[in-house]
XYZ file of C-alpha atoms in Angstrom:
191
model
C 98.720 99.032 114.598
C 97.773 95.107 114.233
C 99.050 91.887 113.765
C 96.901 89.304 111.981
C 98.183 85.837 111.869
C 96.575 83.243 110.292
C 97.819 79.713 111.611
C 98.246 76.910 109.093
C 100.951 74.402 107.714
C 103.417 75.513 104.766
C 103.288 73.028 101.584
C 101.171 72.343 99.039
C 100.323 69.204 100.643
C 98.632 70.900 103.423
C 96.432 73.481 101.496
C 93.046 73.036 101.647
C 93.428 71.231 104.811
C 91.278 71.777 107.421
C 94.242 73.135 109.894
C 94.995 75.728 106.730
C 91.797 77.542 107.298
C 93.851 80.745 108.780
C 95.934 80.880 106.107
C 92.939 81.298 103.841
C 91.561 83.851 105.821
C 94.658 86.048 105.609
C 94.586 85.197 101.713
C 91.228 86.610 101.199
C 92.366 89.810 103.598
C 95.548 90.221 101.657
C 93.364 89.644 98.010
C 90.426 92.088 99.106
C 92.965 95.148 100.536
C 95.684 94.880 97.910
C 98.103 93.664 100.323
C 101.240 91.281 98.879
C 102.143 88.512 100.869
C 105.437 88.276 99.308
C 108.120 89.259 102.222
C 109.644 86.379 104.256
C 110.977 87.478 107.386
C 110.736 86.088 111.139
C 109.819 82.817 109.831
C 106.622 83.807 108.349
C 105.504 85.167 104.721
C 104.201 88.653 105.473
C 102.908 91.763 104.069
C 101.477 95.284 105.520
C 98.673 97.514 104.528
C 96.029 99.399 105.467
C 92.456 97.469 106.621
C 89.936 99.776 107.827
C 91.964 102.332 108.373
C 94.424 100.501 110.695
C 97.864 99.574 109.659
C 98.198 95.871 109.706
C 100.598 93.264 109.038
C 99.621 90.208 107.579
C 101.065 86.985 108.486
C 101.287 83.009 107.675
C 103.728 81.463 109.903
C 106.246 79.119 108.230
C 106.538 77.254 111.100
C 104.137 74.136 110.938
C 101.119 74.644 113.148
C 102.790 73.331 116.704
C 105.500 76.034 116.126
C 103.145 79.073 115.235
C 104.375 80.965 118.357
C 107.784 81.607 117.555
C 107.068 83.436 114.118
C 104.046 85.204 115.870
C 105.947 86.286 118.840
C 109.215 87.334 117.223
C 106.793 89.768 114.868
C 104.814 91.019 117.957
C 108.090 92.026 119.556
C 109.763 93.404 116.678
C 106.960 95.731 116.167
C 106.696 96.359 119.993
C 102.710 94.735 119.895
C 100.649 94.391 123.220
C 99.072 90.870 122.760
C 95.538 92.505 122.355
C 97.064 93.544 119.169
C 97.873 90.470 117.980
C 94.728 88.600 116.173
C 95.246 85.086 115.598
C 92.589 82.724 112.834
C 92.563 79.636 113.485
C 90.623 76.286 112.788
C 88.674 74.952 115.789
C 87.046 71.293 115.909
C 85.153 72.147 118.948
C 82.750 74.357 116.609
C 80.311 72.904 114.129
C 81.584 73.457 110.481
C 81.840 77.080 108.820
C 80.946 78.310 112.772
C 82.828 81.552 113.944
C 83.746 82.325 117.252
C 85.434 85.392 118.245
C 87.214 85.781 121.658
C 89.068 88.594 123.445
C 91.381 85.832 125.007
C 90.831 82.372 126.327
C 92.311 79.054 126.593
C 94.161 77.016 123.885
C 91.392 74.409 124.010
C 94.260 71.771 123.452
C 95.377 73.331 120.222
C 98.820 73.020 119.727
C 99.155 76.419 117.709
C 97.447 78.380 120.405
C 99.582 76.825 122.843
C 103.159 77.517 121.179
C 101.469 81.542 120.734
C 100.715 81.501 124.359
C 103.986 80.215 125.244
C 105.672 83.148 122.963
C 103.473 85.882 124.076
C 103.393 84.760 127.852
C 99.700 85.387 127.798
C 96.455 83.894 126.824
C 94.691 87.252 126.701
C 95.129 87.917 122.795
C 91.964 87.935 120.441
C 91.271 84.923 118.029
C 88.650 84.227 115.543
C 88.021 80.583 115.359
C 86.652 78.962 112.422
C 84.343 75.561 113.244
C 85.812 72.854 111.048
C 84.050 70.076 112.828
C 84.486 67.387 115.021
C 87.074 64.892 114.414
C 86.150 60.748 114.936
C 87.681 59.254 118.159
C 91.198 58.612 117.319
C 91.334 59.967 114.192
C 92.365 64.198 115.405
C 95.514 64.052 113.158
C 93.813 62.363 110.183
C 90.753 65.284 110.649
C 93.060 68.378 110.990
C 95.237 67.309 108.213
C 92.312 66.145 105.872
C 91.040 68.065 103.256
C 87.455 68.878 103.425
C 84.641 66.862 101.189
C 83.103 68.833 98.260
C 80.279 69.308 100.142
C 81.803 70.734 102.814
C 83.906 73.189 100.691
C 80.970 75.386 99.450
C 80.310 75.838 103.268
C 83.963 76.450 104.478
C 84.503 78.907 101.860
C 81.770 80.836 103.138
C 82.919 80.865 106.393
C 86.613 82.146 105.554
C 84.602 85.145 103.324
C 82.904 85.656 106.908
C 86.018 85.266 108.938
C 87.888 87.813 106.801
C 84.582 90.155 107.180
C 85.100 89.507 111.194
C 88.483 90.572 111.144
C 87.611 93.710 109.279
C 84.663 94.705 111.555
C 87.490 94.120 114.234
C 89.613 96.817 113.088
C 86.963 99.131 111.988
C 84.334 98.753 115.228
C 86.278 96.441 117.890
C 85.956 93.348 119.306
C 82.683 93.930 121.272
C 80.527 94.978 118.274
C 82.296 92.229 115.760
C 81.621 89.805 118.835
C 78.174 90.952 118.762
C 77.959 90.459 114.951
C 79.591 87.713 114.551
C 78.956 84.948 117.402
C 75.663 83.991 115.896
C 74.819 81.015 113.992
C 74.955 82.255 110.236
C 71.698 82.888 108.384
C 70.687 80.059 106.672
C 70.921 79.928 102.764
C 67.447 81.459 100.828
């Protein structure tokens, strides 16, 4: 069993913001695999089903980004999941817009949601799919991550969300190493 947690902030005012790309990937996976995301438990909206032959719990923490670890940790503990079976999908300002990076573990890189998860899992050794949302201008970090994408960025982000969902499916079907080899490269330019 896997926990696939997409990070974001709850509420209509945050829908479509840079910080919420993790939510969008989980929503895409739920739609692709017919997994209803209606159940509220452990401070998250969750659904469970099969993806790539693996039993999966999809989760959108409802704790706000900075407290994501409360929900992720509670779900992982309840289902006795080791950290290497907790896959986190998160925005990343250090990556160019639309770029994906899969990592088996690593630092939070200043991301408060990842720091919270580290505290609640007591480790940095959990896999993550990072989605580039572009860099903020100096002193504008909060406005940047809580801001919506410009129309010309939205198409790039929509493709990145689809690719991130593909990456999650590949991780579940083929393992982290093969998925990293496939997705940790620049996307092919559109023809």
